[in-house]
PDB file of C-alpha atoms and ligand atoms in Angstrom:
ATOM      1  CA  MET A   1     212.565 116.632 117.497  1.00 90.00           C
ATOM      2  CA  ARG A   2     215.298 118.496 119.273  1.00 95.00           C
ATOM      3  CA  SER A   3     218.032 120.728 117.512  1.00 97.00           C
ATOM      4  CA  GLN A   4     221.281 119.035 117.241  1.00 96.00           C
ATOM      5  CA  HIS A   5     223.289 121.822 118.254  1.00 96.00           C
ATOM      6  CA  ALA A   6     220.899 123.436 120.889  1.00 95.00           C
ATOM      7  CA  ASP A   7     223.423 122.938 123.758  1.00 95.00           C
ATOM      8  CA  ASP A   8     226.369 124.423 121.757  1.00 95.00           C
ATOM      9  CA  TYR A   9     224.353 127.572 120.930  1.00 96.00           C
ATOM     10  CA  ASN A  10     222.604 127.950 124.294  1.00 97.00           C
ATOM     11  CA  HIS A  11     223.715 131.560 124.987  1.00 96.00           C
ATOM     12  CA  ASP A  12     224.089 131.213 128.904  1.00 97.00           C
ATOM     13  CA  ALA A  13     227.807 131.750 128.470  1.00 97.00           C
ATOM     14  CA  TRP A  14     227.468 134.717 126.378  1.00 96.00           C
ATOM     15  CA  ALA A  15     224.624 136.547 128.219  1.00 98.00           C
ATOM     16  CA  GLU A  16     226.694 138.848 130.063  1.00 96.00           C
ATOM     17  CA  GLY A  17     227.853 141.499 127.642  1.00 96.00           C
ATOM     18  CA  TYR A  18     225.267 140.421 124.982  1.00 98.00           C
ATOM     19  CA  ASP A  19     223.391 143.702 124.817  1.00 98.00           C
ATOM     20  CA  GLN A  20     226.803 145.691 124.629  1.00 97.00           C
ATOM     21  CA  ASP A  21     227.843 143.346 121.831  1.00 96.00           C
ATOM     22  CA  VAL A  22     224.842 143.830 119.784  1.00 97.00           C
ATOM     23  CA  ALA A  23     224.909 147.613 120.150  1.00 97.00           C
ATOM     24  CA  ASP A  24     228.317 147.708 118.423  1.00 95.00           C
ATOM     25  CA  GLU A  25     227.002 147.720 114.797  1.00 97.00           C
ATOM     26  CA  SER A  26     230.408 148.342 113.371  1.00 95.00           C
ATOM     27  CA  HIS A  27     230.971 144.569 113.612  1.00 95.00           C
ATOM     28  CA  PRO A  28     229.757 142.811 110.199  1.00 95.00           C
ATOM     29  CA  ILE A  29     227.853 140.305 112.293  1.00 96.00           C
ATOM     30  CA  ARG A  30     225.863 143.101 114.151  1.00 97.00           C
ATOM     31  CA  ALA A  31     225.603 145.562 111.302  1.00 97.00           C
ATOM     32  CA  GLY A  32     221.872 146.243 110.794  1.00 98.00           C
ATOM     33  CA  TYR A  33     220.797 144.770 114.064  1.00 98.00           C
ATOM     34  CA  SER A  34     218.678 147.594 115.425  1.00 98.00           C
ATOM     35  CA  ALA A  35     217.009 148.384 111.935  1.00 98.00           C
ATOM     36  CA  LEU A  36     216.302 144.757 111.313  1.00 98.00           C
ATOM     37  CA  LEU A  37     214.391 144.346 114.773  1.00 98.00           C
ATOM     38  CA  ASP A  38     212.500 147.631 114.095  1.00 98.00           C
ATOM     39  CA  TRP A  39     211.466 146.244 110.602  1.00 98.00           C
ATOM     40  CA  MET A  40     210.437 142.828 112.026  1.00 98.00           C
ATOM     41  CA  ALA A  41     208.173 144.304 114.703  1.00 98.00           C
ATOM     42  CA  SER A  42     206.424 146.486 112.033  1.00 98.00           C
ATOM     43  CA  ALA A  43     206.152 143.809 109.319  1.00 98.00           C
ATOM     44  CA  ALA A  44     204.530 141.538 111.861  1.00 98.00           C
ATOM     45  CA  GLU A  45     201.442 143.695 111.954  1.00 97.00           C
ATOM     46  CA  ILE A  46     200.480 142.313 115.361  1.00 97.00           C
ATOM     47  CA  GLY A  47     196.896 142.890 116.321  1.00 96.00           C
ATOM     48  CA  ALA A  48     195.489 143.403 119.820  1.00 96.00           C
ATOM     49  CA  SER A  49     194.092 139.985 120.133  1.00 97.00           C
ATOM     50  CA  ASP A  50     196.753 138.015 118.310  1.00 98.00           C
ATOM     51  CA  ARG A  51     198.573 134.975 119.584  1.00 98.00           C
ATOM     52  CA  VAL A  52     202.184 135.585 118.927  1.00 98.00           C
ATOM     53  CA  LEU A  53     205.121 133.151 119.150  1.00 98.00           C
ATOM     54  CA  GLU A  54     208.842 134.362 119.340  1.00 99.00           C
ATOM     55  CA  LEU A  55     211.450 131.782 118.899  1.00 98.00           C
ATOM     56  CA  GLY A  56     214.859 132.450 120.442  1.00 98.00           C
ATOM     57  CA  SER A  57     213.782 135.431 122.417  1.00 98.00           C
ATOM     58  CA  GLY A  58     217.286 135.981 124.161  1.00 98.00           C
ATOM     59  CA  SER A  59     217.612 139.198 125.904  1.00 98.00           C
ATOM     60  CA  GLY A  60     214.262 140.555 124.840  1.00 98.00           C
ATOM     61  CA  ASN A  61     215.436 143.147 122.301  1.00 98.00           C
ATOM     62  CA  LEU A  62     212.787 142.186 119.732  1.00 98.00           C
ATOM     63  CA  THR A  63     210.176 141.422 122.176  1.00 98.00           C
ATOM     64  CA  LEU A  64     210.532 144.949 123.687  1.00 98.00           C
ATOM     65  CA  ARG A  65     209.655 146.228 120.234  1.00 98.00           C
ATOM     66  CA  LEU A  66     206.384 144.179 119.673  1.00 97.00           C
ATOM     67  CA  SER A  67     202.988 145.783 119.784  1.00 92.00           C
ATOM     68  CA  ALA A  68     200.571 144.548 122.469  1.00 93.00           C
ATOM     69  CA  CYS A  69     198.878 141.401 121.761  1.00 97.00           C
ATOM     70  CA  GLY A  70     196.462 138.748 123.195  1.00 97.00           C
ATOM     71  CA  GLU A  71     199.129 136.295 124.198  1.00 98.00           C
ATOM     72  CA  LEU A  72     202.845 136.266 123.644  1.00 98.00           C
ATOM     73  CA  ILE A  73     204.984 133.009 124.121  1.00 98.00           C
ATOM     74  CA  CYS A  74     208.712 133.571 124.075  1.00 98.00           C
ATOM     75  CA  VAL A  75     210.910 130.465 123.704  1.00 98.00           C
ATOM     76  CA  ASP A  76     214.633 130.129 124.416  1.00 98.00           C
ATOM     77  CA  ILE A  77     216.890 127.616 125.819  1.00 98.00           C
ATOM     78  CA  SER A  78     218.948 129.922 127.758  1.00 98.00           C
ATOM     79  CA  ALA A  79     217.943 130.895 131.306  1.00 98.00           C
ATOM     80  CA  ALA A  80     220.616 133.466 131.597  1.00 98.00           C
ATOM     81  CA  MET A  81     219.316 135.349 128.489  1.00 98.00           C
ATOM     82  CA  GLU A  82     215.886 135.099 129.937  1.00 98.00           C
ATOM     83  CA  ALA A  83     217.336 136.835 133.130  1.00 98.00           C
ATOM     84  CA  LEU A  84     218.226 139.698 131.006  1.00 98.00           C
ATOM     85  CA  ALA A  85     214.824 139.873 129.225  1.00 98.00           C
ATOM     86  CA  ALA A  86     212.469 139.581 132.158  1.00 98.00           C
ATOM     87  CA  PRO A  87     213.283 142.799 133.845  1.00 97.00           C
ATOM     88  CA  LYS A  88     212.751 144.666 130.514  1.00 97.00           C
ATOM     89  CA  LEU A  89     209.430 143.150 129.797  1.00 97.00           C
ATOM     90  CA  THR A  90     207.633 143.535 133.155  1.00 95.00           C
ATOM     91  CA  HIS A  91     204.902 145.595 131.397  1.00 93.00           C
ATOM     92  CA  LEU A  92     203.944 142.508 129.260  1.00 94.00           C
ATOM     93  CA  SER A  93     201.557 140.784 131.643  1.00 90.00           C
ATOM     94  CA  ASN A  94     200.405 138.362 128.875  1.00 96.00           C
ATOM     95  CA  ARG A  95     203.857 137.226 128.154  1.00 98.00           C
ATOM     96  CA  ARG A  96     204.903 133.567 128.915  1.00 97.00           C
ATOM     97  CA  PHE A  97     208.338 132.233 128.711  1.00 98.00           C
ATOM     98  CA  ILE A  98     209.267 128.422 127.903  1.00 98.00           C
ATOM     99  CA  GLN A  99     212.699 127.406 128.488  1.00 98.00           C
ATOM    100  CA  GLU A 100     212.859 124.807 125.546  1.00 98.00           C
ATOM    101  CA  ASP A 101     214.513 123.937 122.315  1.00 98.00           C
ATOM    102  CA  ILE A 102     212.723 125.857 119.452  1.00 98.00           C
ATOM    103  CA  LEU A 103     212.082 122.612 117.682  1.00 98.00           C
ATOM    104  CA  ALA A 104     210.964 120.454 120.694  1.00 98.00           C
ATOM    105  CA  VAL A 105     208.632 123.091 121.756  1.00 98.00           C
ATOM    106  CA  PHE A 106     206.329 122.214 118.763  1.00 98.00           C
ATOM    107  CA  ASP A 107     205.811 118.906 120.255  1.00 96.00           C
ATOM    108  CA  ARG A 108     203.909 120.329 123.106  1.00 97.00           C
ATOM    109  CA  PRO A 109     200.119 119.357 123.022  1.00 95.00           C
ATOM    110  CA  ASN A 110     197.825 122.406 122.156  1.00 93.00           C
ATOM    111  CA  PHE A 111     200.732 124.625 121.323  1.00 96.00           C
ATOM    112  CA  GLY A 112     199.188 126.564 118.397  1.00 94.00           C
ATOM    113  CA  PRO A 113     197.701 128.019 116.402  1.00 98.00           C
ATOM    114  CA  PHE A 114     199.424 131.485 116.162  1.00 98.00           C
ATOM    115  CA  ASP A 115     198.659 134.619 114.252  1.00 98.00           C
ATOM    116  CA  CYS A 116     202.290 135.454 114.131  1.00 98.00           C
ATOM    117  CA  VAL A 117     205.708 133.754 114.692  1.00 98.00           C
ATOM    118  CA  LEU A 118     208.900 135.791 114.849  1.00 98.00           C
ATOM    119  CA  SER A 119     212.457 134.806 115.244  1.00 99.00           C
ATOM    120  CA  SER A 120     215.653 136.989 115.187  1.00 98.00           C
ATOM    121  CA  TYR A 121     219.299 135.773 114.818  1.00 98.00           C
ATOM    122  CA  THR A 122     218.366 132.332 116.129  1.00 98.00           C
ATOM    123  CA  VAL A 123     217.386 130.048 113.184  1.00 98.00           C
ATOM    124  CA  HIS A 124     220.947 130.350 111.901  1.00 98.00           C
ATOM    125  CA  HIS A 125     221.851 127.903 114.906  1.00 97.00           C
ATOM    126  CA  LEU A 126     219.796 125.173 112.979  1.00 98.00           C
ATOM    127  CA  THR A 127     221.122 122.757 110.429  1.00 97.00           C
ATOM    128  CA  GLU A 128     219.584 122.964 106.804  1.00 96.00           C
ATOM    129  CA  GLU A 129     217.447 119.984 107.432  1.00 97.00           C
ATOM    130  CA  GLU A 130     216.288 121.378 110.814  1.00 98.00           C
ATOM    131  CA  LYS A 131     215.359 124.781 109.055  1.00 98.00           C
ATOM    132  CA  VAL A 132     213.090 122.869 106.707  1.00 98.00           C
ATOM    133  CA  TRP A 133     211.494 121.176 109.544  1.00 98.00           C
ATOM    134  CA  LEU A 134     210.933 124.332 111.430  1.00 98.00           C
ATOM    135  CA  PHE A 135     209.482 126.038 108.459  1.00 98.00           C
ATOM    136  CA  SER A 136     206.788 123.266 108.017  1.00 98.00           C
ATOM    137  CA  ARG A 137     205.952 123.354 111.682  1.00 98.00           C
ATOM    138  CA  VAL A 138     205.560 127.193 111.508  1.00 98.00           C
ATOM    139  CA  TRP A 139     203.309 126.843 108.497  1.00 98.00           C
ATOM    140  CA  GLN A 140     201.224 124.265 110.222  1.00 97.00           C
ATOM    141  CA  GLN A 141     200.772 126.359 113.279  1.00 98.00           C
ATOM    142  CA  LEU A 142     199.925 129.672 111.525  1.00 98.00           C
ATOM    143  CA  VAL A 143     196.338 130.623 111.131  1.00 98.00           C
ATOM    144  CA  PRO A 144     195.104 131.499 107.484  1.00 97.00           C
ATOM    145  CA  GLY A 145     196.488 135.050 106.947  1.00 97.00           C
ATOM    146  CA  GLY A 146     199.125 134.530 109.606  1.00 98.00           C
ATOM    147  CA  ARG A 147     202.676 135.967 109.325  1.00 98.00           C
ATOM    148  CA  ALA A 148     206.090 134.519 109.878  1.00 98.00           C
ATOM    149  CA  VAL A 149     208.848 137.128 110.282  1.00 98.00           C
ATOM    150  CA  PHE A 150     212.432 136.220 110.342  1.00 98.00           C
ATOM    151  CA  GLY A 151     215.641 138.267 110.653  1.00 98.00           C
ATOM    152  CA  ASP A 152     218.966 136.578 110.651  1.00 98.00           C
ATOM    153  CA  LEU A 153     222.434 136.039 109.256  1.00 98.00           C
ATOM    154  CA  MET A 154     222.270 134.890 105.614  1.00 97.00           C
ATOM    155  CA  VAL A 155     224.351 134.546 102.490  1.00 96.00           C
ATOM    156  CA  GLU A 156     222.484 134.871  99.300  1.00 95.00           C
ATOM    157  CA  THR A 157     223.444 131.516  97.772  1.00 92.00           C
ATOM    158  CA  ALA A 158     225.533 128.393  99.049  1.00 89.00           C
ATOM    159  CA  ALA A 159     227.971 129.274  96.245  1.00 90.00           C
ATOM    160  CA  CYS A 160     228.821 132.783  97.650  1.00 92.00           C
ATOM    161  CA  GLN A 161     229.432 131.408 101.109  1.00 91.00           C
ATOM    162  CA  ALA A 162     233.220 130.405 100.698  1.00 91.00           C
ATOM    163  CA  GLY A 163     233.890 133.792  98.857  1.00 93.00           C
ATOM    164  CA  LEU A 164     232.420 135.780 101.633  1.00 94.00           C
ATOM    165  CA  ALA A 165     234.360 133.944 104.275  1.00 95.00           C
ATOM    166  CA  ALA A 166     237.546 134.516 102.189  1.00 95.00           C
ATOM    167  CA  ARG A 167     236.806 138.235 101.762  1.00 95.00           C
ATOM    168  CA  TYR A 168     236.353 138.761 105.575  1.00 96.00           C
ATOM    169  CA  ARG A 169     239.607 136.732 106.341  1.00 96.00           C
ATOM    170  CA  ALA A 170     241.428 138.973 103.793  1.00 96.00           C
ATOM    171  CA  GLN A 171     239.871 142.043 105.552  1.00 94.00           C
ATOM    172  CA  GLY A 172     241.299 140.924 108.934  1.00 95.00           C
ATOM    173  CA  GLN A 173     238.038 139.618 110.316  1.00 95.00           C
ATOM    174  CA  PRO A 174     238.860 136.016 111.063  1.00 96.00           C
ATOM    175  CA  ASP A 175     236.065 135.549 113.550  1.00 95.00           C
ATOM    176  CA  THR A 176     233.516 136.737 111.002  1.00 96.00           C
ATOM    177  CA  ALA A 177     234.895 134.265 108.469  1.00 96.00           C
ATOM    178  CA  GLU A 178     234.708 131.407 111.064  1.00 95.00           C
ATOM    179  CA  SER A 179     231.039 132.266 111.990  1.00 95.00           C
ATOM    180  CA  ILE A 180     230.264 132.114 108.117  1.00 95.00           C
ATOM    181  CA  GLU A 181     231.986 128.791 107.873  1.00 93.00           C
ATOM    182  CA  GLU A 182     230.950 127.113 111.075  1.00 93.00           C
ATOM    183  CA  GLU A 183     227.427 128.397 111.981  1.00 94.00           C
ATOM    184  CA  PHE A 184     224.470 127.708 109.702  1.00 96.00           C
ATOM    185  CA  PHE A 185     223.853 131.048 108.003  1.00 97.00           C
ATOM    186  CA  TRP A 186     220.769 130.820 106.003  1.00 97.00           C
ATOM    187  CA  ARG A 187     221.055 130.393 102.243  1.00 96.00           C
ATOM    188  CA  LEU A 188     218.447 133.002 101.344  1.00 97.00           C
ATOM    189  CA  GLU A 189     217.786 131.665  97.701  1.00 97.00           C
ATOM    190  CA  THR A 190     217.151 128.132  99.079  1.00 97.00           C
ATOM    191  CA  ALA A 191     214.999 129.251 102.123  1.00 98.00           C
ATOM    192  CA  VAL A 192     212.809 131.458  99.874  1.00 98.00           C
ATOM    193  CA  GLU A 193     212.277 128.324  97.598  1.00 98.00           C
ATOM    194  CA  GLN A 194     211.440 126.139 100.589  1.00 98.00           C
ATOM    195  CA  LEU A 195     209.090 128.682 102.233  1.00 98.00           C
ATOM    196  CA  THR A 196     207.403 129.322  98.742  1.00 98.00           C
ATOM    197  CA  ARG A 197     206.923 125.603  98.165  1.00 97.00           C
ATOM    198  CA  LEU A 198     204.962 125.305 101.458  1.00 97.00           C
ATOM    199  CA  GLY A 199     202.608 128.007 100.216  1.00 97.00           C
ATOM    200  CA  PHE A 200     204.079 131.172 101.787  1.00 98.00           C
ATOM    201  CA  TRP A 201     204.208 134.427 100.073  1.00 98.00           C
ATOM    202  CA  VAL A 202     207.702 135.750 100.818  1.00 98.00           C
ATOM    203  CA  GLN A 203     209.310 139.341 100.810  1.00 98.00           C
ATOM    204  CA  THR A 204     212.832 139.679 101.535  1.00 98.00           C
ATOM    205  CA  ARG A 205     214.810 142.844 102.693  1.00 98.00           C
ATOM    206  CA  ARG A 206     218.549 143.343 103.155  1.00 98.00           C
ATOM    207  CA  PHE A 207     219.874 145.236 106.250  1.00 98.00           C
ATOM    208  CA  SER A 208     223.606 144.624 105.864  1.00 97.00           C
ATOM    209  CA  ASP A 209     226.092 142.482 104.029  1.00 96.00           C
ATOM    210  CA  LEU A 210     225.226 139.472 106.220  1.00 97.00           C
ATOM    211  CA  THR A 211     221.696 140.293 107.392  1.00 98.00           C
ATOM    212  CA  PHE A 212     218.307 139.957 105.757  1.00 98.00           C
ATOM    213  CA  GLY A 213     214.633 140.002 107.020  1.00 98.00           C
ATOM    214  CA  LEU A 214     211.900 137.711 105.533  1.00 98.00           C
ATOM    215  CA  LEU A 215     208.154 138.327 105.831  1.00 98.00           C
ATOM    216  CA  CYS A 216     206.271 135.165 105.041  1.00 98.00           C
ATOM    217  CA  ARG A 217     202.595 135.489 104.659  1.00 98.00           C
ATOM    218  CA  LYS A 218     200.154 132.380 104.711  1.00 97.00           C
ATOM    219  CA  GLY A 219     197.284 133.115 102.314  1.00 87.00           C
ATOM    220  CA  ASN A 220     193.711 133.276 103.639  1.00 80.00           C
TER     221      ASN A 220
HETATM  222  C1  SAM B   1     222.025 135.313 118.881  1.00 72.16           C
HETATM  223  S1  SAM B   1     220.707 135.171 120.160  1.00 72.16           S
HETATM  224  C2  SAM B   1     219.550 136.135 119.494  1.00 72.16           C
HETATM  225  C3  SAM B   1     218.587 136.760 120.557  1.00 72.16           C
HETATM  226  C4  SAM B   1     217.507 137.568 120.180  1.00 72.16           C
HETATM  227  N1  SAM B   1     216.538 137.077 119.395  1.00 72.16           N
HETATM  228  C5  SAM B   1     218.129 138.812 119.465  1.00 72.16           C
HETATM  229  O1  SAM B   1     217.814 139.171 118.324  1.00 72.16           O
HETATM  230  O2  SAM B   1     219.062 139.535 120.022  1.00 72.16           O
HETATM  231  C6  SAM B   1     220.246 133.509 119.897  1.00 72.16           C
HETATM  232  C7  SAM B   1     219.330 133.025 120.968  1.00 72.16           C
HETATM  233  O3  SAM B   1     218.857 131.767 120.540  1.00 72.16           O
HETATM  234  C8  SAM B   1     218.947 130.867 121.649  1.00 72.16           C
HETATM  235  N2  SAM B   1     219.037 129.594 120.964  1.00 72.16           N
HETATM  236  C9  SAM B   1     220.029 129.018 120.179  1.00 72.16           C
HETATM  237  N3  SAM B   1     219.704 127.890 119.818  1.00 72.16           N
HETATM  238  C10 SAM B   1     218.465 127.542 120.424  1.00 72.16           C
HETATM  239  C11 SAM B   1     217.707 126.471 120.364  1.00 72.16           C
HETATM  240  N4  SAM B   1     217.952 125.309 119.609  1.00 72.16           N
HETATM  241  N5  SAM B   1     216.463 126.416 121.037  1.00 72.16           N
HETATM  242  C12 SAM B   1     216.134 127.545 121.762  1.00 72.16           C
HETATM  243  N6  SAM B   1     216.971 128.716 121.829  1.00 72.16           N
HETATM  244  C13 SAM B   1     218.062 128.663 121.253  1.00 72.16           C
HETATM  245  C14 SAM B   1     220.168 131.202 122.437  1.00 72.16           C
HETATM  246  O4  SAM B   1     220.167 130.908 123.799  1.00 72.16           O
HETATM  247  C15 SAM B   1     220.152 132.765 122.236  1.00 72.16           C
HETATM  248  O5  SAM B   1     219.269 133.387 123.331  1.00 72.16           O
END
C-alpha cells in the first residue's frame, strides 16, 4: 500500500530553508518543535542493541537526538531532505536510509521486527484510513514490550477542528487555518481509541496548541 498523498507531501521543494523554518517556534505550526523531539527521544527508551525504525526522518532533527542503538532504519520519500540529514548523522555508522513511502516500506520482505518505531511531523500527511493501516503495521512489527513514539500536529477532536481554523483565521494566521483544514492533522481522541483497541497502552502529552506526543507501549 502506498500513501495517496506521498508525492504532494514529498518535501524536496521545502528542504531548502526547512531547518530555519522549524527553528522559528513563534509560528503556531512550529511551536513546541524542539521540546517535542527531545521528549520523543527520551520516551523511546532506546537500548544499545535495539532495532529502531524512524518514519519520515526528514532533515534528521529527531534522528540526531536518538540514543545509540543496534540498528537504525530511517525512511523518507524526499532525497533533498535526506541530503540535509546525512551530513549531520555521519557518526551513526549503523544507520540505513530507505527512500520510500512510509506505508509501502512495510511491504518489504523481512522488514521487522523493531524494538522501537518513531515518527515526528509526518503521519499528519496520511489520510485517516492510512493512519489506521499504519498503526496496525506498527503494532505487527513491534516486539512485545516495544514502543511506538509519535509527535505531530493534532486537534483534540474532529469537532474542534473547524473552530480552531476559524480562530487562527481571525487572528490573522490564514496559513495555519489552511493547514488545519487541508492537511490531515491527527484527531487525538480517535487515534488514542484506535491505538488502544490494537492493544497499545497509550500516554499523551501536549507541547503546544497544535502539537502532541504519544507514547504507545506494546505489552509483554
Ligand atoms: C514535516 S517533515 C518532518 C521531518 C522530521 N521528522 C522532523 O520532525 O523535522 C515531513 C517529512 O515526511 C516526509 N514524507 C511526507 N509524506 C511521506 C510519505 N508518505 N512517505 C515518506 N515520507 C514522507 C517528507 O518528505 C518530509 O521529510
